[in-house]
PDB file of C-alpha atoms in Angstrom:
ATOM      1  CA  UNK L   1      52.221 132.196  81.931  1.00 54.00           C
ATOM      2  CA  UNK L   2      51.543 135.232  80.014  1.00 62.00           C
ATOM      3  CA  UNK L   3      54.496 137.928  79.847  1.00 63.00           C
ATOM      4  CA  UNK L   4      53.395 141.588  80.386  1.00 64.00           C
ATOM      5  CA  UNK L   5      54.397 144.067  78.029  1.00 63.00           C
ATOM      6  CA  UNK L   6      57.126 145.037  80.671  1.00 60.00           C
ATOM      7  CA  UNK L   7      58.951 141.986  80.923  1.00 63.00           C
ATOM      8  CA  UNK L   8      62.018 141.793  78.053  1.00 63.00           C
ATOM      9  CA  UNK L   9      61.907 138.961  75.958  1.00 64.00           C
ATOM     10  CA  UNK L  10      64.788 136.624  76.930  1.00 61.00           C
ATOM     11  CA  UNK L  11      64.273 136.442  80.137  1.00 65.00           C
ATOM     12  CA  UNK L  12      62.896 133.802  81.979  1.00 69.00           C
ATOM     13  CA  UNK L  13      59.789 134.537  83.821  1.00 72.00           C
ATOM     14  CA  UNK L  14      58.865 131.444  85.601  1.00 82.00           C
ATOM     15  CA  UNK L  15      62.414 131.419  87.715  1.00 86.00           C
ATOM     16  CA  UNK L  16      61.701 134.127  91.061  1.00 92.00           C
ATOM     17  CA  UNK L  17      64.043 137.295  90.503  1.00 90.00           C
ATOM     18  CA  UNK L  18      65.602 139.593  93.649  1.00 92.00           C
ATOM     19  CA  UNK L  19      64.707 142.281  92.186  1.00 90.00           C
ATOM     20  CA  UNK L  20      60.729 141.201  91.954  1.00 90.00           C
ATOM     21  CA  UNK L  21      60.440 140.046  95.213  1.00 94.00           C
ATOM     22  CA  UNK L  22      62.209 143.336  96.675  1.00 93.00           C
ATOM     23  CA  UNK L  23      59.435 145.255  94.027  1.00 91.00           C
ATOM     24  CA  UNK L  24      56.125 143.133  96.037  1.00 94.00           C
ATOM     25  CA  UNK L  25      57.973 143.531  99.508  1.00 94.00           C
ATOM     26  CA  UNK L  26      57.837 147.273  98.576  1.00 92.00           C
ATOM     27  CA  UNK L  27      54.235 147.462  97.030  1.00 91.00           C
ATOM     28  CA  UNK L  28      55.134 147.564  93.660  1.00 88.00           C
ATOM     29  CA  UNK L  29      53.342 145.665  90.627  1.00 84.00           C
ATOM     30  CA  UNK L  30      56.635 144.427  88.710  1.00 82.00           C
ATOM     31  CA  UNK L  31      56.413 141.159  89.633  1.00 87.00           C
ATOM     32  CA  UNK L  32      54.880 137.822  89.191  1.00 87.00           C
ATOM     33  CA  UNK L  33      53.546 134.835  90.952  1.00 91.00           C
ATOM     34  CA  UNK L  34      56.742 133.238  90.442  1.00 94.00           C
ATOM     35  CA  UNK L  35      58.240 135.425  93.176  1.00 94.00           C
ATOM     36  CA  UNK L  36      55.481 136.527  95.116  1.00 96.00           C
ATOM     37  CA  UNK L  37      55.121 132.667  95.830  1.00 97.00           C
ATOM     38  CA  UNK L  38      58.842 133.155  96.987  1.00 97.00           C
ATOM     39  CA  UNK L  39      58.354 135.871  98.733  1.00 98.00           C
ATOM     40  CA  UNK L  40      55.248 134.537 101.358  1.00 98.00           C
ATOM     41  CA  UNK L  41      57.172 131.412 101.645  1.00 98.00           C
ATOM     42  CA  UNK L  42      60.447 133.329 103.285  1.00 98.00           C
ATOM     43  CA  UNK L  43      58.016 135.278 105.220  1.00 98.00           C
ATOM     44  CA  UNK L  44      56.821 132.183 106.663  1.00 98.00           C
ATOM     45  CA  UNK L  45      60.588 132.230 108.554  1.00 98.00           C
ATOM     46  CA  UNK L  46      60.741 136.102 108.478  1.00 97.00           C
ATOM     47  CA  UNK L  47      57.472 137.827 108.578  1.00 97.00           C
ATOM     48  CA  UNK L  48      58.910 140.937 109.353  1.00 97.00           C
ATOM     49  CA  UNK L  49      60.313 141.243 105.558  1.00 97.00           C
ATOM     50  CA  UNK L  50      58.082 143.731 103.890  1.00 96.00           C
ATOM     51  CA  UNK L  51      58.762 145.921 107.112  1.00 96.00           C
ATOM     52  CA  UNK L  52      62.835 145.100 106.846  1.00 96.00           C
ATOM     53  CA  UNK L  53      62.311 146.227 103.064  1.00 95.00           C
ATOM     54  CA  UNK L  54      60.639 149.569 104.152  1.00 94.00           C
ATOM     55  CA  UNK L  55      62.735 150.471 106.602  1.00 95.00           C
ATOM     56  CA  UNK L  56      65.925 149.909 104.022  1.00 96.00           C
ATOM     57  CA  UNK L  57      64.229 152.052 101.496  1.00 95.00           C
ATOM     58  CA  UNK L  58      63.391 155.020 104.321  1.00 95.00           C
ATOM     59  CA  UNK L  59      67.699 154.889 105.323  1.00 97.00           C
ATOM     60  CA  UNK L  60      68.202 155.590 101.433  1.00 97.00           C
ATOM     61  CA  UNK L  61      66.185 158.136 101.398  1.00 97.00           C
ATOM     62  CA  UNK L  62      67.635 160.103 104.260  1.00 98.00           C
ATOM     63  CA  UNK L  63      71.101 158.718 102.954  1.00 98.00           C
ATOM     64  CA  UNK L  64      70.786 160.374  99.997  1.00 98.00           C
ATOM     65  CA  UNK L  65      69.071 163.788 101.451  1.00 98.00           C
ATOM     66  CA  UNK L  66      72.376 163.795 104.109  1.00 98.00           C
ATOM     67  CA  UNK L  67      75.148 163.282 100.486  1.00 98.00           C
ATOM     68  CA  UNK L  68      73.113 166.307  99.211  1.00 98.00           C
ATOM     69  CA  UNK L  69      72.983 168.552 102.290  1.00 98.00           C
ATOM     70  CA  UNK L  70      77.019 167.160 102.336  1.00 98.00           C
ATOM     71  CA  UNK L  71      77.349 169.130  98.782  1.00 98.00           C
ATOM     72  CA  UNK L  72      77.187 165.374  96.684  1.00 98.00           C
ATOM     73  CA  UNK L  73      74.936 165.595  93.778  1.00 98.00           C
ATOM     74  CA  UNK L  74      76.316 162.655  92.012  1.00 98.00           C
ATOM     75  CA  UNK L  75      75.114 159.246  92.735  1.00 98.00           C
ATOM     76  CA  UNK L  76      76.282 155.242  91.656  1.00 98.00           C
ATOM     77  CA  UNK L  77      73.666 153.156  92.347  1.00 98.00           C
ATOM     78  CA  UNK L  78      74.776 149.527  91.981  1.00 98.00           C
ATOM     79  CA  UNK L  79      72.253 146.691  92.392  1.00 96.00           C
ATOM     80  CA  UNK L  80      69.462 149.489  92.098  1.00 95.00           C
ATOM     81  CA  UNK L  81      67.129 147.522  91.225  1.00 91.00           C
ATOM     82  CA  UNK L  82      62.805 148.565  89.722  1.00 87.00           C
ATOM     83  CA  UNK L  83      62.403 151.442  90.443  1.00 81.00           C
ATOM     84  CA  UNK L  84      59.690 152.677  92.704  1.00 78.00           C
ATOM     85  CA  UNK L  85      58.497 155.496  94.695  1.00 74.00           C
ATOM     86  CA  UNK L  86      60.526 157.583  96.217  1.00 82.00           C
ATOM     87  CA  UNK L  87      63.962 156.052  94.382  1.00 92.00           C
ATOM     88  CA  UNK L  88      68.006 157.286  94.257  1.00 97.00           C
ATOM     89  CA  UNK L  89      66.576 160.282  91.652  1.00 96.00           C
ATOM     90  CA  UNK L  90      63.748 161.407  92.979  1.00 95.00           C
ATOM     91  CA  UNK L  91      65.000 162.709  96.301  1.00 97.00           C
ATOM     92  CA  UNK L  92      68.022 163.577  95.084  1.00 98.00           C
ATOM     93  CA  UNK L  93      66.939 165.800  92.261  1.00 97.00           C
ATOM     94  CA  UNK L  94      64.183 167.013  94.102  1.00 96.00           C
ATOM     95  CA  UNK L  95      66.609 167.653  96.942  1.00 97.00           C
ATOM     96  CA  UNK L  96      68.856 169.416  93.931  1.00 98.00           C
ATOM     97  CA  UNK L  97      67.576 169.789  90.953  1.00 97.00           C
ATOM     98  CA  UNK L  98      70.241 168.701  88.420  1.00 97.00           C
ATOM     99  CA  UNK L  99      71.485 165.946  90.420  1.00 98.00           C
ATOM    100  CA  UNK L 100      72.788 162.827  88.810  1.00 98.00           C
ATOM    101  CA  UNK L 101      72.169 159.608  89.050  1.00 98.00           C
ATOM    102  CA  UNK L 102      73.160 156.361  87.535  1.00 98.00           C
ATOM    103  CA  UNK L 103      72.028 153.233  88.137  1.00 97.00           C
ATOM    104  CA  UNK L 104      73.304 149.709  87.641  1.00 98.00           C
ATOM    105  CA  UNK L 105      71.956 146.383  88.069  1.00 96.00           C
ATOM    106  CA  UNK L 106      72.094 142.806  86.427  1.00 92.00           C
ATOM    107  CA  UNK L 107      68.743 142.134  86.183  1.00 87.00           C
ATOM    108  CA  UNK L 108      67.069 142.480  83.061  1.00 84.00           C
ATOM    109  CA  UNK L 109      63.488 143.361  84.238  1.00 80.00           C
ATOM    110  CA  UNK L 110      65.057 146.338  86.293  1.00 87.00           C
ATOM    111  CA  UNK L 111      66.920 147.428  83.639  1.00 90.00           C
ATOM    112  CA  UNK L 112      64.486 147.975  81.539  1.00 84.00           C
ATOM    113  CA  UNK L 113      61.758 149.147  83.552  1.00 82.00           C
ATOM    114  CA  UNK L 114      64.295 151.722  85.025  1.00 89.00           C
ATOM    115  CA  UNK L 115      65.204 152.897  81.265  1.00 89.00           C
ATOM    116  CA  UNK L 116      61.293 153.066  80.798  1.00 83.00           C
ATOM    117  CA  UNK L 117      60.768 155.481  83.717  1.00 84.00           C
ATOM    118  CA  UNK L 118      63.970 157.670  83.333  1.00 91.00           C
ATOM    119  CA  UNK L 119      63.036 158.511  79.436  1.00 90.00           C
ATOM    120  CA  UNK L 120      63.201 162.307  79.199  1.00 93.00           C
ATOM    121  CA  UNK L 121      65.832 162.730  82.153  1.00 95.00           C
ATOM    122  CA  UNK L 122      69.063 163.701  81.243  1.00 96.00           C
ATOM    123  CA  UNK L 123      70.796 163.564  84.659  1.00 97.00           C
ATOM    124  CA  UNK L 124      70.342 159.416  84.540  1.00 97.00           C
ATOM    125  CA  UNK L 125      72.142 156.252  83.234  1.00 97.00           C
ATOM    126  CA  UNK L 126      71.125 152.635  83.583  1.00 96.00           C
ATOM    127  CA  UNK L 127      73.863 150.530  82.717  1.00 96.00           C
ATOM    128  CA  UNK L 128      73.219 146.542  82.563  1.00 96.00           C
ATOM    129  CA  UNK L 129      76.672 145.524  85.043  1.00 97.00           C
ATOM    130  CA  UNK L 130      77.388 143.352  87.813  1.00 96.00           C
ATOM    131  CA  UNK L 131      78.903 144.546  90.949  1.00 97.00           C
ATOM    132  CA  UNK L 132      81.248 141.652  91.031  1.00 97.00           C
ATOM    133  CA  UNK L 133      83.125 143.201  87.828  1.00 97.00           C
ATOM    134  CA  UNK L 134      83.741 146.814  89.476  1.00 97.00           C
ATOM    135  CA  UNK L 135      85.493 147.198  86.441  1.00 96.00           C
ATOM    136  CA  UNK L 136      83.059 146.812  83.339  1.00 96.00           C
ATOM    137  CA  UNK L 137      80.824 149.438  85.431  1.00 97.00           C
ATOM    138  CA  UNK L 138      83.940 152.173  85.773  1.00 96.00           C
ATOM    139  CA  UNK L 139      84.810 151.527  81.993  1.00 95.00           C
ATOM    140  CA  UNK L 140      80.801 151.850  80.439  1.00 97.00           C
ATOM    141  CA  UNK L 141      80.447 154.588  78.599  1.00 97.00           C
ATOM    142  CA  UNK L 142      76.782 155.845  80.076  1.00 96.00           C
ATOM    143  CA  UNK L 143      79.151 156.260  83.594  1.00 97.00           C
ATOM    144  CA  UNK L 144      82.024 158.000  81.895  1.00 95.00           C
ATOM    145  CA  UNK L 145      79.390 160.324  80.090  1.00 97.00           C
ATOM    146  CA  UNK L 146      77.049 160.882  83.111  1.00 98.00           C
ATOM    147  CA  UNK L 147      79.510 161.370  86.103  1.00 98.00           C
ATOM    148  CA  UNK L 148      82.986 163.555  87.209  1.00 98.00           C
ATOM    149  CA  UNK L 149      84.764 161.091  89.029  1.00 97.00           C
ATOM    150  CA  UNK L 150      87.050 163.952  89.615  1.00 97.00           C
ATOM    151  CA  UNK L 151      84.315 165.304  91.835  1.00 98.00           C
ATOM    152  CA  UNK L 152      82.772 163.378  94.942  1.00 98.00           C
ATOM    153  CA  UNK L 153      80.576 160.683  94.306  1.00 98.00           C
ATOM    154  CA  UNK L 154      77.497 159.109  96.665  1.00 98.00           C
ATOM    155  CA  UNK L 155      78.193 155.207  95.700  1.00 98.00           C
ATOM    156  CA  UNK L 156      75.010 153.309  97.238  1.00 98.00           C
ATOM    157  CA  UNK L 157      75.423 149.640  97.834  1.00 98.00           C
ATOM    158  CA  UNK L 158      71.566 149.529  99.005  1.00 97.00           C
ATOM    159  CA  UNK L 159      70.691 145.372 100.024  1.00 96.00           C
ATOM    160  CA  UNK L 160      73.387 143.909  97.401  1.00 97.00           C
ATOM    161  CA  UNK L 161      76.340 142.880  99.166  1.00 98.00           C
ATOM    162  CA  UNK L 162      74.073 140.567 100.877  1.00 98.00           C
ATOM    163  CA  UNK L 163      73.568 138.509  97.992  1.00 97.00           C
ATOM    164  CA  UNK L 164      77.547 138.267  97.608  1.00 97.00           C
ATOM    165  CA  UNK L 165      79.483 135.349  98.861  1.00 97.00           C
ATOM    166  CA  UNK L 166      83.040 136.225  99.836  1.00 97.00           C
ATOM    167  CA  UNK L 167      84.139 133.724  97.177  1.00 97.00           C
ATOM    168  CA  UNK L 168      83.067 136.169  95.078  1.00 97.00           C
ATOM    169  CA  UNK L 169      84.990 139.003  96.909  1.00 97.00           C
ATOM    170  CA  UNK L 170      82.702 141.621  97.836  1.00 98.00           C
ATOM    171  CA  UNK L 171      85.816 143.658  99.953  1.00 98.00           C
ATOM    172  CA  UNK L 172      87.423 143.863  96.474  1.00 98.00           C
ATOM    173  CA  UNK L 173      84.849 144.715  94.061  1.00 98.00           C
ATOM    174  CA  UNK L 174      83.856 147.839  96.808  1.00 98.00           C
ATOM    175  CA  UNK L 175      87.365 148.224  97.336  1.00 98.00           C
ATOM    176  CA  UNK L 176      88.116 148.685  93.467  1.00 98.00           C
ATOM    177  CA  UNK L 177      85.139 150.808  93.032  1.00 98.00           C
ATOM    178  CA  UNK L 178      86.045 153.328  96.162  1.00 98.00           C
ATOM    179  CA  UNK L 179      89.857 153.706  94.371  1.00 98.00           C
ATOM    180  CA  UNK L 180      88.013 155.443  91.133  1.00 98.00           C
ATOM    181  CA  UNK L 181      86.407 157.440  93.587  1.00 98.00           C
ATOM    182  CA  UNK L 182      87.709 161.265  94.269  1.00 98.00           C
ATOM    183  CA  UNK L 183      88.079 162.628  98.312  1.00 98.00           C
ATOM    184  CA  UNK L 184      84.875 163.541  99.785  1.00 98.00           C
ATOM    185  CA  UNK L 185      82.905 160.894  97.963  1.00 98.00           C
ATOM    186  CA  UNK L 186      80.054 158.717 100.310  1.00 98.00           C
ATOM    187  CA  UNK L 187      79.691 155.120 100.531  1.00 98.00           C
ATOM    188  CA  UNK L 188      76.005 154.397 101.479  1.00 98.00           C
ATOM    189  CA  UNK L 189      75.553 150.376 102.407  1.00 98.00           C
ATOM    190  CA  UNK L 190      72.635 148.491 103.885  1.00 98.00           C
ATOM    191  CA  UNK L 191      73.395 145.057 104.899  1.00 98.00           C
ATOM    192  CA  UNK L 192      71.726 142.331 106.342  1.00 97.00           C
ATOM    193  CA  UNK L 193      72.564 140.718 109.515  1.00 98.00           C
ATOM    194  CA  UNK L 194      71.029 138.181 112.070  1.00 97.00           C
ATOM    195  CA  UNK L 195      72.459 140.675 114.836  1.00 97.00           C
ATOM    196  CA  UNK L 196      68.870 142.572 115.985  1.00 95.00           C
ATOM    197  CA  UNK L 197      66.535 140.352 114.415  1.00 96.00           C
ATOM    198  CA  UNK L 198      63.804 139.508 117.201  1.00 97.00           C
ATOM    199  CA  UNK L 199      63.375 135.487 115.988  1.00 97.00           C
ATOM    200  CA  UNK L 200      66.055 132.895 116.332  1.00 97.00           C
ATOM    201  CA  UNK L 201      68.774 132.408 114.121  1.00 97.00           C
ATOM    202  CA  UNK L 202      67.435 128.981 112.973  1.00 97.00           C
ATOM    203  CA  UNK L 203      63.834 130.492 111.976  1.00 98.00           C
ATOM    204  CA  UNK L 204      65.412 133.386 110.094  1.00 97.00           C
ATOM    205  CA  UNK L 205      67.799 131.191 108.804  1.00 97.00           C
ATOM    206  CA  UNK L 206      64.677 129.360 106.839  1.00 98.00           C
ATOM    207  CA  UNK L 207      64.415 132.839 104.754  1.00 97.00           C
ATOM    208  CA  UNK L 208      67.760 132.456 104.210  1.00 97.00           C
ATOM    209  CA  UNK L 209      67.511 128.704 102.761  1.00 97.00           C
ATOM    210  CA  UNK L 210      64.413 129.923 100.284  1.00 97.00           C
ATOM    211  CA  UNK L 211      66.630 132.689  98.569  1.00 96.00           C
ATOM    212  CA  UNK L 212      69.186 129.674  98.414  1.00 96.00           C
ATOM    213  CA  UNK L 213      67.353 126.906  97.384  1.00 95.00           C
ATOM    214  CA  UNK L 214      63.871 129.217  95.536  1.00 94.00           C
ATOM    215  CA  UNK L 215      65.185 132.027  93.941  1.00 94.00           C
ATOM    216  CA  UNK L 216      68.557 130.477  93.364  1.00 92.00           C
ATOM    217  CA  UNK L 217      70.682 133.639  95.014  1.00 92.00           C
ATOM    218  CA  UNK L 218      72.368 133.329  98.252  1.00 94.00           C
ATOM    219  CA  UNK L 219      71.709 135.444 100.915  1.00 96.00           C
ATOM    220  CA  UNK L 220      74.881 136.365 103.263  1.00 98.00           C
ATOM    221  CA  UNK L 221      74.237 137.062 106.638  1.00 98.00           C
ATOM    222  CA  UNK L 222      76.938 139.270 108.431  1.00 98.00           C
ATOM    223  CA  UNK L 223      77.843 140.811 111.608  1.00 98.00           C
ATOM    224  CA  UNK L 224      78.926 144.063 112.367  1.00 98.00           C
ATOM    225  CA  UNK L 225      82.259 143.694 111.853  1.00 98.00           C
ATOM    226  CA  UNK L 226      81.973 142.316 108.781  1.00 98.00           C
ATOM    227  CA  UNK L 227      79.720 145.050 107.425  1.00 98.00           C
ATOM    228  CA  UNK L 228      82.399 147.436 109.235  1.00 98.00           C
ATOM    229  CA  UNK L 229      85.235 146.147 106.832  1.00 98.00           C
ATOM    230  CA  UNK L 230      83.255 147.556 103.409  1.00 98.00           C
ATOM    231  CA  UNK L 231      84.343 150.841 105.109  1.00 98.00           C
ATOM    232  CA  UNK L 232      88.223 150.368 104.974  1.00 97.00           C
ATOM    233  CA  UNK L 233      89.198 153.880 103.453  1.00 96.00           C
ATOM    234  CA  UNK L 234      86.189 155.738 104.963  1.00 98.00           C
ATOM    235  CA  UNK L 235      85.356 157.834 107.877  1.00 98.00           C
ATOM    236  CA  UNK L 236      82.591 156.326 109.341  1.00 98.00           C
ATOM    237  CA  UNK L 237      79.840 159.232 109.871  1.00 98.00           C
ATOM    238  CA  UNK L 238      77.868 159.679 112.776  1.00 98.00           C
ATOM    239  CA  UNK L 239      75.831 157.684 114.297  1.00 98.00           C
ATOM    240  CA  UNK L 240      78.236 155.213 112.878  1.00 98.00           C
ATOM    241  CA  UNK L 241      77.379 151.855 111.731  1.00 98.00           C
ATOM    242  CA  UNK L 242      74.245 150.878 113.241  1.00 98.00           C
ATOM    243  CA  UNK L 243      70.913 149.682 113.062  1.00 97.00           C
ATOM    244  CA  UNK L 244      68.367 150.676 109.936  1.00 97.00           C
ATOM    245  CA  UNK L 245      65.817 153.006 112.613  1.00 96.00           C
ATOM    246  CA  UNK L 246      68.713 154.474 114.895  1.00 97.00           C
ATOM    247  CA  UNK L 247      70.877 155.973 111.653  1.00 98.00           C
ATOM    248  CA  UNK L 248      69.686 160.071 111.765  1.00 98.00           C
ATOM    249  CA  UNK L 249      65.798 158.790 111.743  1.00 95.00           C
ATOM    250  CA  UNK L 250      63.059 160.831 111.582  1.00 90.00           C
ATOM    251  CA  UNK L 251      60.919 158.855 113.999  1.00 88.00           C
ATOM    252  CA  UNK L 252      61.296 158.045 117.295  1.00 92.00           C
ATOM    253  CA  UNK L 253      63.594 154.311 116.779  1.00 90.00           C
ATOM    254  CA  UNK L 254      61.552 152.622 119.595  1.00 91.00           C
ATOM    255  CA  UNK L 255      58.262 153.248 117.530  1.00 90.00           C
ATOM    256  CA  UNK L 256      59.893 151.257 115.032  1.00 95.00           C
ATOM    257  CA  UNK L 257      58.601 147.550 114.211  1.00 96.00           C
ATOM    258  CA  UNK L 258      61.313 144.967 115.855  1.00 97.00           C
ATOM    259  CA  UNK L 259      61.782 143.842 112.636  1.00 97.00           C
ATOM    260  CA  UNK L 260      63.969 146.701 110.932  1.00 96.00           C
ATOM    261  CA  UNK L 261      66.105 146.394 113.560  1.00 97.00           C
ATOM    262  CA  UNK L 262      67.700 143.332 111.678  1.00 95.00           C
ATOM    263  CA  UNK L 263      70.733 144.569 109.378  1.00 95.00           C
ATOM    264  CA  UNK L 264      72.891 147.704 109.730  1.00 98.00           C
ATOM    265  CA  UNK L 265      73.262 150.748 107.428  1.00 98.00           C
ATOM    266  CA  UNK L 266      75.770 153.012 106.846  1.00 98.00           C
ATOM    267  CA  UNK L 267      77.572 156.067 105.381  1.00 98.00           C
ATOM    268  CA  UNK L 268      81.661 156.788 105.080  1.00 98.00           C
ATOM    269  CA  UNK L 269      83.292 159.706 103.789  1.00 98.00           C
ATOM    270  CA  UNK L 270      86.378 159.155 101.541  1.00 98.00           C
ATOM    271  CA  UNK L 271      89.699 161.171 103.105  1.00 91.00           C
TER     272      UNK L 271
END
């Protein structure tokens, strides 16, 4: 397999990454066979995907357009992810120019193709971290450089708990990450869930098996309790924790493909 110039050196390209597949679900061109292959075989189970996918990436839009019109301009964007259209800085600086934005993921490719479209900004960081060490992302320098922590802070945790087991500890790491943050500051999560989705557990649960088994990632489905309990230290805004198309949308939410109705979204603001 040839390796684009894009793709670092290092990493290894024939293995599907979460971050590719999310980049074809989305349109995007910074992927490979390797996970496209992935990709139509979990829509075999969950054809809906691509529309799931869309639907996430329309919430964090308006997410981040409601944290500006809230008086947030700074963003932490863990688990961010390739950048494409319509991404964390885009609305957000267009929204207010000057806006900043940091993003952090684990996965080479999106590291460096985020580093390769932010050249020239100087209101965004990438930072190479893990979400499961809340820590080493508090303590990197490109965080303590770009943001006030002093002042409120939109954290977006945008389809990456998902891919958390609670072995792992999820409630902590967000927990840990929402104590560095000052009053007034947003949580933004998407989650997935079986809860809405318009197939049978079993058949979606198929998907679930290919991220498990394909791409080597788990994928954790939870309720919406469970998604509640990311939340502990927030007030839940209005319309609460709900379903991708009902939170603020722009569009009628029975227009919507059944599909996006799988997974819940939402936004607290820190006391």
């Amino acid at each position: 397999m040839e390796r684009p110039a894009w793709a670092p050196q290092g990493i290894d390209i024939s293995v599907p990454s979460v971050s590719r597949i999310y980049d074809y679900y989305l349109g995007g061109s910074h992927n490979f066979e390797v996970d496209r292959e992935a990709a139509r075989k979990a829509m075999e189970f969950l054809p809906g995907l691509p529309k799931i996918m869309q639907a996430n990436r329309a919430f964090m839009r308006r997410a981040v357009r409601y944290a500006v019109d809230a008086g947030v301009t700074q963003f932490l964007d863990i688990g961010s992810g390739i950048p494409t259209f319509g991404n964390v800085h885009e609305v957000a600086q267009q929204a207010s120019p000057g806006a900043r934005v940091a993003y952090v993921d684990h996965d080479p490719v999106a590291v460096a193709h985020s580093r390769a479209v932010l050249e020239g900004n100087p209101d965004t960081a990438v930072v190479t971290a893990d979400l499961r060490k809340p820590r080493e992302i508090l303590r990197s320098p490109e965080i303590s450089e770009l943001l006030d922590l002093e002042r409120p802070v939109a954290l977006l945790l945008v389809a990456v708990l998902h891919f958390i087991e609670d072995a792992d500890d999820p409630y902590g790491a967000v927990a840990e990450l929402s104590a560095a943050l000052a009053p007034g500051s947003l949580l933004i999560v998407t989650h997935a869930s079986y809860e809405g989705m318009p197939i049978s557990t079993e058949q979606a649960g198929g998907a679930v098996d290919v991220y498990r088994n394909d791409v080597r990632n788990p994928l954790v489905m939870r309720d919406r309790e469970e998604v509640g309990r990311f939340f502990q230290g927030y007030e839940v805004v209005e319309p609460g924790i709900v379903q991708m198309p009902v939170w603020r949308p722009q569009t009628a939410p029975e227009d919507e493909d059944p599909f996006t109705f799988a997974g819940y979204v939402g936004v607290g603001r820190k006391a």
